Amino acid sequence: MNEKDSIVALSSGHLPAGIAVIRISGPQTRFVVETIAGPVKDRFTTLRRLEGCDGAIIDHGLVLFFPGPGSFTGEDVAEFQVHGSRAVAAKMLETITSFEGVRHAEPGEFTRRAFLNGRLDLVETEALADLVNAETEAQRRFAVRNAEGAQSELYSNWRRRLIHARAMIEAEIDFADEEDVPGSVSEAVWSDVSAMVGEIERHIEGFKAAEIIRDGFEVVILGAPNAGKSSLFNALARREAAIVTDEPGTTRDLLEVVMDLKGLKVRLVDTAGLRDAAGKVESIGIERARAKAEGADLVLLLEDMADPVSVGDVPGGVPLARIGTKSDIADAGAGTYDLVISSKDGSGLDRLLTEIGDRAAAAVGEAGDVLPSRLRHVELLREATDFLRAALSGQSQELRAEELRLAAERLGRIVGAVDVEDLLDVIFSQFCIGK
């Protein structure tokens, strides 16, 4: 990868489309634009005739030019908005890459250049990837908040406090005899460090909520064979996602659909019916069902009210809702079920969806909270708290100051302030070519 090259890529969606957006960044950008479209005014949209190097017309389209460093990448950047046919886009890319020093971009290379040129830090970069991939309103809000720097500012503030604490401790060590150095700063410094440990630990606890926002609230349907699991699964999915028959053991593997409830991503999982006398293949499905339920955010335990069958022990420590099924042909036992439904006539399904949505919202908590958005962040935050605890319990001021340095260094790694080269390829590979 040559950072001195100019790069180009199709930045819009799948073709054909109404419009294709082609983005170019790098030192050759202005020359390419003026050759293809003629001189354009910075930061203004201009309708131009777009010509190849041989003077032949390619298309008529809009041209925008953003001079660096005030652009997304920090370099000269331009966009061509042309008609979204495959032929037009291909000819534009062929023409642009024919210029010396211009090549096709690699995945995430535009964003990588923005990071290397100081336009984004690593947390903002990851938030941008989340925004591009957002499917629900909660994911969009979460990504936008982090892309605007709320998460980065929190980590940077902790890092600044640690750098200040270390400076004060080292000043006390090195200049204890000087009059302008306080006689003892230790009490204030270590009190702040202790408070910071609590702040970071509370922040780490929010990772579960962040996982639910990003990956979804997982709801697993359990029950005996013919309890109505697949019928409910199809009713909530609003399509025939699972095969439904009266024969026990029809569902043998895990089936999953994704729903959007109250702006939150919810993953609904259908499972094999739980019973003892099962064949080898079906037993594997039952084992998978129980394992899946153990890690669920909510288990819906279904029971056919017309023919109740016990399924034995259910996973402990997992939120559980007992659902009576087939209310169209059976009466609910008093106080036996949390909800009663019929997948056939639809009764109770709206209440069930509301219940799932309420539980998902409660699991996420306050959407305005700043949450750790990656496992990478959590791991580095835990390492930082380990160093802080070591500093608080240490005896030697010199060693305690070193523990503060190591903790600050871990926080710096999160935002990309220090030692992140080994992470770059992994992070930017999440992006599409044109981003």
PDB file of N, CA and C in Angstrom, residues 59-146:
ATOM      1  N   ASP A  59     -20.083  10.958 -19.817  1.00  0.00           N
ATOM      2  CA  ASP A  59     -21.399  11.187 -19.227  1.00  0.00           C
ATOM      3  C   ASP A  59     -21.494  12.664 -18.868  1.00  0.00           C
ATOM      4  N   HIS A  60     -22.666  13.106 -18.484  1.00  0.00           N
ATOM      5  CA  HIS A  60     -22.854  14.401 -17.831  1.00  0.00           C
ATOM      6  C   HIS A  60     -23.146  14.107 -16.367  1.00  0.00           C
ATOM      7  N   GLY A  61     -22.467  14.795 -15.454  1.00  0.00           N
ATOM      8  CA  GLY A  61     -22.669  14.509 -14.037  1.00  0.00           C
ATOM      9  C   GLY A  61     -22.232  15.660 -13.150  1.00  0.00           C
ATOM     10  N   LEU A  62     -22.437  15.476 -11.855  1.00  0.00           N
ATOM     11  CA  LEU A  62     -22.071  16.479 -10.863  1.00  0.00           C
ATOM     12  C   LEU A  62     -20.664  16.207 -10.353  1.00  0.00           C
ATOM     13  N   VAL A  63     -19.921  17.287 -10.089  1.00  0.00           N
ATOM     14  CA  VAL A  63     -18.552  17.180  -9.592  1.00  0.00           C
ATOM     15  C   VAL A  63     -18.425  18.028  -8.328  1.00  0.00           C
ATOM     16  N   LEU A  64     -17.824  17.459  -7.306  1.00  0.00           N
ATOM     17  CA  LEU A  64     -17.527  18.190  -6.066  1.00  0.00           C
ATOM     18  C   LEU A  64     -16.063  18.008  -5.745  1.00  0.00           C
ATOM     19  N   PHE A  65     -15.402  19.110  -5.360  1.00  0.00           N
ATOM     20  CA  PHE A  65     -13.983  19.046  -5.001  1.00  0.00           C
ATOM     21  C   PHE A  65     -13.788  19.642  -3.609  1.00  0.00           C
ATOM     22  N   PHE A  66     -13.122  18.860  -2.726  1.00  0.00           N
ATOM     23  CA  PHE A  66     -12.842  19.296  -1.357  1.00  0.00           C
ATOM     24  C   PHE A  66     -11.328  19.349  -1.163  1.00  0.00           C
ATOM     25  N   PRO A  67     -10.736  20.531  -1.070  1.00  0.00           N
ATOM     26  CA  PRO A  67      -9.284  20.599  -0.889  1.00  0.00           C
ATOM     27  C   PRO A  67      -8.881  20.141   0.513  1.00  0.00           C
ATOM     28  N   GLY A  68      -7.733  19.451   0.606  1.00  0.00           N
ATOM     29  CA  GLY A  68      -7.213  19.068   1.913  1.00  0.00           C
ATOM     30  C   GLY A  68      -6.615  20.287   2.601  1.00  0.00           C
ATOM     31  N   PRO A  69      -6.473  20.294   3.923  1.00  0.00           N
ATOM     32  CA  PRO A  69      -6.796  19.171   4.817  1.00  0.00           C
ATOM     33  C   PRO A  69      -8.241  19.135   5.283  1.00  0.00           C
ATOM     34  N   GLY A  70      -9.061  20.076   4.785  1.00  0.00           N
ATOM     35  CA  GLY A  70     -10.440  20.141   5.253  1.00  0.00           C
ATOM     36  C   GLY A  70     -11.365  19.207   4.515  1.00  0.00           C
ATOM     37  N   SER A  71     -10.990  17.946   4.409  1.00  0.00           N
ATOM     38  CA  SER A  71     -11.810  16.933   3.735  1.00  0.00           C
ATOM     39  C   SER A  71     -11.909  15.709   4.633  1.00  0.00           C
ATOM     40  N   PHE A  72     -12.681  14.715   4.193  1.00  0.00           N
ATOM     41  CA  PHE A  72     -12.845  13.500   5.000  1.00  0.00           C
ATOM     42  C   PHE A  72     -11.505  12.812   5.267  1.00  0.00           C
ATOM     43  N   THR A  73     -10.671  12.687   4.233  1.00  0.00           N
ATOM     44  CA  THR A  73      -9.398  11.977   4.396  1.00  0.00           C
ATOM     45  C   THR A  73      -8.262  12.884   4.842  1.00  0.00           C
ATOM     46  N   GLY A  74      -8.464  14.202   4.775  1.00  0.00           N
ATOM     47  CA  GLY A  74      -7.376  15.129   5.050  1.00  0.00           C
ATOM     48  C   GLY A  74      -6.556  15.442   3.807  1.00  0.00           C
ATOM     49  N   GLU A  75      -6.868  14.791   2.689  1.00  0.00           N
ATOM     50  CA  GLU A  75      -6.215  15.040   1.407  1.00  0.00           C
ATOM     51  C   GLU A  75      -7.209  15.735   0.481  1.00  0.00           C
ATOM     52  N   ASP A  76      -6.746  16.131  -0.710  1.00  0.00           N
ATOM     53  CA  ASP A  76      -7.689  16.578  -1.733  1.00  0.00           C
ATOM     54  C   ASP A  76      -8.626  15.422  -2.059  1.00  0.00           C
ATOM     55  N   VAL A  77      -9.914  15.688  -2.039  1.00  0.00           N
ATOM     56  CA  VAL A  77     -10.922  14.659  -2.305  1.00  0.00           C
ATOM     57  C   VAL A  77     -11.922  15.201  -3.325  1.00  0.00           C
ATOM     58  N   ALA A  78     -12.361  14.355  -4.229  1.00  0.00           N
ATOM     59  CA  ALA A  78     -13.409  14.736  -5.189  1.00  0.00           C
ATOM     60  C   ALA A  78     -14.405  13.604  -5.339  1.00  0.00           C
ATOM     61  N   GLU A  79     -15.617  13.982  -5.735  1.00  0.00           N
ATOM     62  CA  GLU A  79     -16.651  12.992  -6.027  1.00  0.00           C
ATOM     63  C   GLU A  79     -17.294  13.322  -7.363  1.00  0.00           C
ATOM     64  N   PHE A  80     -17.471  12.288  -8.157  1.00  0.00           N
ATOM     65  CA  PHE A  80     -18.225  12.381  -9.407  1.00  0.00           C
ATOM     66  C   PHE A  80     -19.555  11.668  -9.189  1.00  0.00           C
ATOM     67  N   GLN A  81     -20.655  12.361  -9.435  1.00  0.00           N
ATOM     68  CA  GLN A  81     -21.976  11.743  -9.368  1.00  0.00           C
ATOM     69  C   GLN A  81     -22.488  11.581 -10.794  1.00  0.00           C
ATOM     70  N   VAL A  82     -22.501  10.344 -11.261  1.00  0.00           N
ATOM     71  CA  VAL A  82     -22.854  10.051 -12.653  1.00  0.00           C
ATOM     72  C   VAL A  82     -24.065   9.123 -12.693  1.00  0.00           C
ATOM     73  N   HIS A  83     -24.594   8.892 -13.883  1.00  0.00           N
ATOM     74  CA  HIS A  83     -25.698   7.947 -14.018  1.00  0.00           C
ATOM     75  C   HIS A  83     -25.232   6.550 -13.580  1.00  0.00           C
ATOM     76  N   GLY A  84     -26.128   5.859 -12.857  1.00  0.00           N
ATOM     77  CA  GLY A  84     -25.698   4.637 -12.185  1.00  0.00           C
ATOM     78  C   GLY A  84     -25.771   3.375 -12.994  1.00  0.00           C
ATOM     79  N   SER A  85     -25.283   3.399 -14.217  1.00  0.00           N
ATOM     80  CA  SER A  85     -25.180   2.161 -14.983  1.00  0.00           C
ATOM     81  C   SER A  85     -23.807   1.545 -14.767  1.00  0.00           C
ATOM     82  N   ARG A  86     -23.724   0.246 -14.945  1.00  0.00           N
ATOM     83  CA  ARG A  86     -22.433  -0.422 -14.794  1.00  0.00           C
ATOM     84  C   ARG A  86     -21.432   0.096 -15.826  1.00  0.00           C
ATOM     85  N   ALA A  87     -21.911   0.365 -17.044  1.00  0.00           N
ATOM     86  CA  ALA A  87     -21.008   0.794 -18.108  1.00  0.00           C
ATOM     87  C   ALA A  87     -20.403   2.160 -17.822  1.00  0.00           C
ATOM     88  N   VAL A  88     -21.239   3.097 -17.329  1.00  0.00           N
ATOM     89  CA  VAL A  88     -20.732   4.444 -17.013  1.00  0.00           C
ATOM     90  C   VAL A  88     -19.731   4.389 -15.871  1.00  0.00           C
ATOM     91  N   ALA A  89     -20.074   3.664 -14.808  1.00  0.00           N
ATOM     92  CA  ALA A  89     -19.169   3.564 -13.658  1.00  0.00           C
ATOM     93  C   ALA A  89     -17.860   2.909 -14.057  1.00  0.00           C
ATOM     94  N   ALA A  90     -17.942   1.851 -14.847  1.00  0.00           N
ATOM     95  CA  ALA A  90     -16.724   1.151 -15.269  1.00  0.00           C
ATOM     96  C   ALA A  90     -15.835   2.060 -16.110  1.00  0.00           C
ATOM     97  N   LYS A  91     -16.441   2.836 -17.019  1.00  0.00           N
ATOM     98  CA  LYS A  91     -15.650   3.730 -17.866  1.00  0.00           C
ATOM     99  C   LYS A  91     -15.014   4.842 -17.053  1.00  0.00           C
ATOM    100  N   MET A  92     -15.737   5.365 -16.061  1.00  0.00           N
ATOM    101  CA  MET A  92     -15.172   6.406 -15.198  1.00  0.00           C
ATOM    102  C   MET A  92     -13.977   5.862 -14.415  1.00  0.00           C
ATOM    103  N   LEU A  93     -14.119   4.675 -13.845  1.00  0.00           N
ATOM    104  CA  LEU A  93     -13.023   4.089 -13.083  1.00  0.00           C
ATOM    105  C   LEU A  93     -11.832   3.769 -13.975  1.00  0.00           C
ATOM    106  N   GLU A  94     -12.111   3.276 -15.167  1.00  0.00           N
ATOM    107  CA  GLU A  94     -11.039   2.974 -16.114  1.00  0.00           C
ATOM    108  C   GLU A  94     -10.284   4.248 -16.487  1.00  0.00           C
ATOM    109  N   THR A  95     -11.028   5.328 -16.730  1.00  0.00           N
ATOM    110  CA  THR A  95     -10.403   6.597 -17.112  1.00  0.00           C
ATOM    111  C   THR A  95      -9.563   7.169 -15.978  1.00  0.00           C
ATOM    112  N   ILE A  96     -10.111   7.157 -14.761  1.00  0.00           N
ATOM    113  CA  ILE A  96      -9.407   7.754 -13.626  1.00  0.00           C
ATOM    114  C   ILE A  96      -8.136   6.974 -13.292  1.00  0.00           C
ATOM    115  N   THR A  97      -8.214   5.652 -13.319  1.00  0.00           N
ATOM    116  CA  THR A  97      -7.029   4.852 -12.988  1.00  0.00           C
ATOM    117  C   THR A  97      -5.992   4.853 -14.108  1.00  0.00           C
ATOM    118  N   SER A  98      -6.338   5.420 -15.268  1.00  0.00           N
ATOM    119  CA  SER A  98      -5.343   5.531 -16.342  1.00  0.00           C
ATOM    120  C   SER A  98      -4.346   6.651 -16.085  1.00  0.00           C
ATOM    121  N   PHE A  99      -4.665   7.542 -15.125  1.00  0.00           N
ATOM    122  CA  PHE A  99      -3.739   8.611 -14.767  1.00  0.00           C
ATOM    123  C   PHE A  99      -2.595   8.036 -13.933  1.00  0.00           C
ATOM    124  N   GLU A 100      -1.403   8.530 -14.162  1.00  0.00           N
ATOM    125  CA  GLU A 100      -0.248   8.065 -13.392  1.00  0.00           C
ATOM    126  C   GLU A 100      -0.431   8.410 -11.912  1.00  0.00           C
ATOM    127  N   GLY A 101      -0.120   7.446 -11.061  1.00  0.00           N
ATOM    128  CA  GLY A 101      -0.213   7.672  -9.623  1.00  0.00           C
ATOM    129  C   GLY A 101      -1.603   7.497  -9.057  1.00  0.00           C
ATOM    130  N   VAL A 102      -2.547   6.972  -9.837  1.00  0.00           N
ATOM    131  CA  VAL A 102      -3.913   6.734  -9.355  1.00  0.00           C
ATOM    132  C   VAL A 102      -4.210   5.248  -9.464  1.00  0.00           C
ATOM    133  N   ARG A 103      -4.736   4.672  -8.409  1.00  0.00           N
ATOM    134  CA  ARG A 103      -5.051   3.238  -8.388  1.00  0.00           C
ATOM    135  C   ARG A 103      -6.371   3.012  -7.672  1.00  0.00           C
ATOM    136  N   HIS A 104      -6.894   1.780  -7.809  1.00  0.00           N
ATOM    137  CA  HIS A 104      -8.117   1.414  -7.082  1.00  0.00           C
ATOM    138  C   HIS A 104      -7.830   1.336  -5.582  1.00  0.00           C
ATOM    139  N   ALA A 105      -8.765   1.797  -4.781  1.00  0.00           N
ATOM    140  CA  ALA A 105      -8.612   1.770  -3.327  1.00  0.00           C
ATOM    141  C   ALA A 105      -8.771   0.361  -2.787  1.00  0.00           C
ATOM    142  N   GLU A 106      -8.122   0.094  -1.669  1.00  0.00           N
ATOM    143  CA  GLU A 106      -8.316  -1.150  -0.939  1.00  0.00           C
ATOM    144  C   GLU A 106      -9.449  -0.963   0.070  1.00  0.00           C
ATOM    145  N   PRO A 107     -10.010  -2.059   0.629  1.00  0.00           N
ATOM    146  CA  PRO A 107     -11.112  -1.922   1.591  1.00  0.00           C
ATOM    147  C   PRO A 107     -10.741  -1.006   2.757  1.00  0.00           C
ATOM    148  N   GLY A 108     -11.584  -0.011   3.001  1.00  0.00           N
ATOM    149  CA  GLY A 108     -11.387   0.884   4.134  1.00  0.00           C
ATOM    150  C   GLY A 108     -10.271   1.893   3.967  1.00  0.00           C
ATOM    151  N   GLU A 109      -9.693   2.017   2.768  1.00  0.00           N
ATOM    152  CA  GLU A 109      -8.494   2.855   2.634  1.00  0.00           C
ATOM    153  C   GLU A 109      -8.796   4.347   2.774  1.00  0.00           C
ATOM    154  N   PHE A 110      -9.983   4.786   2.354  1.00  0.00           N
ATOM    155  CA  PHE A 110     -10.336   6.190   2.548  1.00  0.00           C
ATOM    156  C   PHE A 110     -10.381   6.519   4.050  1.00  0.00           C
ATOM    157  N   THR A 111     -11.022   5.652   4.819  1.00  0.00           N
ATOM    158  CA  THR A 111     -11.124   5.877   6.260  1.00  0.00           C
ATOM    159  C   THR A 111      -9.768   5.731   6.925  1.00  0.00           C
ATOM    160  N   ARG A 112      -8.960   4.798   6.443  1.00  0.00           N
ATOM    161  CA  ARG A 112      -7.615   4.638   6.989  1.00  0.00           C
ATOM    162  C   ARG A 112      -6.804   5.916   6.813  1.00  0.00           C
ATOM    163  N   ARG A 113      -6.916   6.543   5.650  1.00  0.00           N
ATOM    164  CA  ARG A 113      -6.191   7.792   5.428  1.00  0.00           C
ATOM    165  C   ARG A 113      -6.717   8.901   6.339  1.00  0.00           C
ATOM    166  N   ALA A 114      -8.029   8.890   6.585  1.00  0.00           N
ATOM    167  CA  ALA A 114      -8.595   9.872   7.518  1.00  0.00           C
ATOM    168  C   ALA A 114      -7.987   9.705   8.904  1.00  0.00           C
ATOM    169  N   PHE A 115      -7.803   8.446   9.330  1.00  0.00           N
ATOM    170  CA  PHE A 115      -7.179   8.185  10.627  1.00  0.00           C
ATOM    171  C   PHE A 115      -5.715   8.619  10.631  1.00  0.00           C
ATOM    172  N   LEU A 116      -4.961   8.222   9.606  1.00  0.00           N
ATOM    173  CA  LEU A 116      -3.535   8.538   9.558  1.00  0.00           C
ATOM    174  C   LEU A 116      -3.291  10.041   9.461  1.00  0.00           C
ATOM    175  N   ASN A 117      -4.244  10.771   8.899  1.00  0.00           N
ATOM    176  CA  ASN A 117      -4.105  12.223   8.774  1.00  0.00           C
ATOM    177  C   ASN A 117      -4.756  12.983   9.921  1.00  0.00           C
ATOM    178  N   GLY A 118      -5.168  12.242  10.967  1.00  0.00           N
ATOM    179  CA  GLY A 118      -5.681  12.884  12.171  1.00  0.00           C
ATOM    180  C   GLY A 118      -7.099  13.390  12.077  1.00  0.00           C
ATOM    181  N   ARG A 119      -7.854  12.962  11.065  1.00  0.00           N
ATOM    182  CA  ARG A 119      -9.238  13.403  10.947  1.00  0.00           C
ATOM    183  C   ARG A 119     -10.177  12.596  11.845  1.00  0.00           C
ATOM    184  N   LEU A 120      -9.793  11.373  12.166  1.00  0.00           N
ATOM    185  CA  LEU A 120     -10.558  10.490  13.038  1.00  0.00           C
ATOM    186  C   LEU A 120      -9.605   9.765  13.969  1.00  0.00           C
ATOM    187  N   ASP A 121     -10.072   9.381  15.165  1.00  0.00           N
ATOM    188  CA  ASP A 121      -9.289   8.444  15.971  1.00  0.00           C
ATOM    189  C   ASP A 121      -9.877   7.041  15.772  1.00  0.00           C
ATOM    190  N   LEU A 122      -9.286   6.035  16.423  1.00  0.00           N
ATOM    191  CA  LEU A 122      -9.717   4.657  16.170  1.00  0.00           C
ATOM    192  C   LEU A 122     -11.151   4.401  16.627  1.00  0.00           C
ATOM    193  N   VAL A 123     -11.537   4.976  17.754  1.00  0.00           N
ATOM    194  CA  VAL A 123     -12.896   4.759  18.246  1.00  0.00           C
ATOM    195  C   VAL A 123     -13.907   5.381  17.288  1.00  0.00           C
ATOM    196  N   GLU A 124     -13.620   6.577  16.795  1.00  0.00           N
ATOM    197  CA  GLU A 124     -14.510   7.214  15.825  1.00  0.00           C
ATOM    198  C   GLU A 124     -14.555   6.422  14.523  1.00  0.00           C
ATOM    199  N   THR A 125     -13.421   5.825  14.154  1.00  0.00           N
ATOM    200  CA  THR A 125     -13.367   4.989  12.954  1.00  0.00           C
ATOM    201  C   THR A 125     -14.270   3.767  13.110  1.00  0.00           C
ATOM    202  N   GLU A 126     -14.184   3.109  14.265  1.00  0.00           N
ATOM    203  CA  GLU A 126     -15.030   1.943  14.515  1.00  0.00           C
ATOM    204  C   GLU A 126     -16.500   2.339  14.553  1.00  0.00           C
ATOM    205  N   ALA A 127     -16.789   3.522  15.106  1.00  0.00           N
ATOM    206  CA  ALA A 127     -18.169   3.996  15.138  1.00  0.00           C
ATOM    207  C   ALA A 127     -18.691   4.265  13.731  1.00  0.00           C
ATOM    208  N   LEU A 128     -17.820   4.744  12.854  1.00  0.00           N
ATOM    209  CA  LEU A 128     -18.216   4.969  11.465  1.00  0.00           C
ATOM    210  C   LEU A 128     -18.575   3.647  10.789  1.00  0.00           C
ATOM    211  N   ALA A 129     -17.800   2.596  11.077  1.00  0.00           N
ATOM    212  CA  ALA A 129     -18.133   1.267  10.549  1.00  0.00           C
ATOM    213  C   ALA A 129     -19.491   0.807  11.068  1.00  0.00           C
ATOM    214  N   ASP A 130     -19.766   1.071  12.351  1.00  0.00           N
ATOM    215  CA  ASP A 130     -21.064   0.709  12.921  1.00  0.00           C
ATOM    216  C   ASP A 130     -22.190   1.483  12.244  1.00  0.00           C
ATOM    217  N   LEU A 131     -21.938   2.763  11.948  1.00  0.00           N
ATOM    218  CA  LEU A 131     -22.968   3.585  11.306  1.00  0.00           C
ATOM    219  C   LEU A 131     -23.275   3.070   9.909  1.00  0.00           C
ATOM    220  N   VAL A 132     -22.247   2.696   9.156  1.00  0.00           N
ATOM    221  CA  VAL A 132     -22.443   2.157   7.810  1.00  0.00           C
ATOM    222  C   VAL A 132     -23.268   0.878   7.863  1.00  0.00           C
ATOM    223  N   ASN A 133     -23.073   0.071   8.919  1.00  0.00           N
ATOM    224  CA  ASN A 133     -23.738  -1.233   9.029  1.00  0.00           C
ATOM    225  C   ASN A 133     -25.016  -1.186   9.863  1.00  0.00           C
ATOM    226  N   ALA A 134     -25.427  -0.003  10.332  1.00  0.00           N
ATOM    227  CA  ALA A 134     -26.582   0.104  11.226  1.00  0.00           C
ATOM    228  C   ALA A 134     -27.856  -0.367  10.528  1.00  0.00           C
ATOM    229  N   GLU A 135     -28.633  -1.201  11.229  1.00  0.00           N
ATOM    230  CA  GLU A 135     -29.896  -1.721  10.706  1.00  0.00           C
ATOM    231  C   GLU A 135     -31.092  -1.190  11.478  1.00  0.00           C
ATOM    232  N   THR A 136     -30.900  -0.746  12.712  1.00  0.00           N
ATOM    233  CA  THR A 136     -32.006  -0.288  13.547  1.00  0.00           C
ATOM    234  C   THR A 136     -31.734   1.128  14.039  1.00  0.00           C
ATOM    235  N   GLU A 137     -32.771   1.759  14.562  1.00  0.00           N
ATOM    236  CA  GLU A 137     -32.635   3.118  15.075  1.00  0.00           C
ATOM    237  C   GLU A 137     -31.681   3.171  16.258  1.00  0.00           C
ATOM    238  N   ALA A 138     -31.739   2.166  17.137  1.00  0.00           N
ATOM    239  CA  ALA A 138     -30.824   2.149  18.286  1.00  0.00           C
ATOM    240  C   ALA A 138     -29.381   2.037  17.827  1.00  0.00           C
ATOM    241  N   GLN A 139     -29.116   1.214  16.831  1.00  0.00           N
ATOM    242  CA  GLN A 139     -27.756   1.085  16.300  1.00  0.00           C
ATOM    243  C   GLN A 139     -27.304   2.404  15.680  1.00  0.00           C
ATOM    244  N   ARG A 140     -28.198   3.080  14.975  1.00  0.00           N
ATOM    245  CA  ARG A 140     -27.840   4.363  14.363  1.00  0.00           C
ATOM    246  C   ARG A 140     -27.492   5.394  15.418  1.00  0.00           C
ATOM    247  N   ARG A 141     -28.345   5.526  16.462  1.00  0.00           N
ATOM    248  CA  ARG A 141     -28.074   6.501  17.521  1.00  0.00           C
ATOM    249  C   ARG A 141     -26.765   6.197  18.227  1.00  0.00           C
ATOM    250  N   PHE A 142     -26.549   4.929  18.518  1.00  0.00           N
ATOM    251  CA  PHE A 142     -25.329   4.507  19.215  1.00  0.00           C
ATOM    252  C   PHE A 142     -24.095   4.845  18.386  1.00  0.00           C
ATOM    253  N   ALA A 143     -24.157   4.546  17.089  1.00  0.00           N
ATOM    254  CA  ALA A 143     -23.012   4.806  16.219  1.00  0.00           C
ATOM    255  C   ALA A 143     -22.765   6.301  16.041  1.00  0.00           C
ATOM    256  N   VAL A 144     -23.837   7.074  15.862  1.00  0.00           N
ATOM    257  CA  VAL A 144     -23.676   8.516  15.669  1.00  0.00           C
ATOM    258  C   VAL A 144     -23.058   9.161  16.894  1.00  0.00           C
ATOM    259  N   ARG A 145     -23.512   8.770  18.075  1.00  0.00           N
ATOM    260  CA  ARG A 145     -22.970   9.348  19.319  1.00  0.00           C
ATOM    261  C   ARG A 145     -21.480   9.078  19.424  1.00  0.00           C
ATOM    262  N   ASN A 146     -21.055   7.869  19.114  1.00  0.00           N
ATOM    263  CA  ASN A 146     -19.631   7.543  19.201  1.00  0.00           C
ATOM    264  C   ASN A 146     -18.838   8.184  18.070  1.00  0.00           C
TER     265      ASN A 146
END
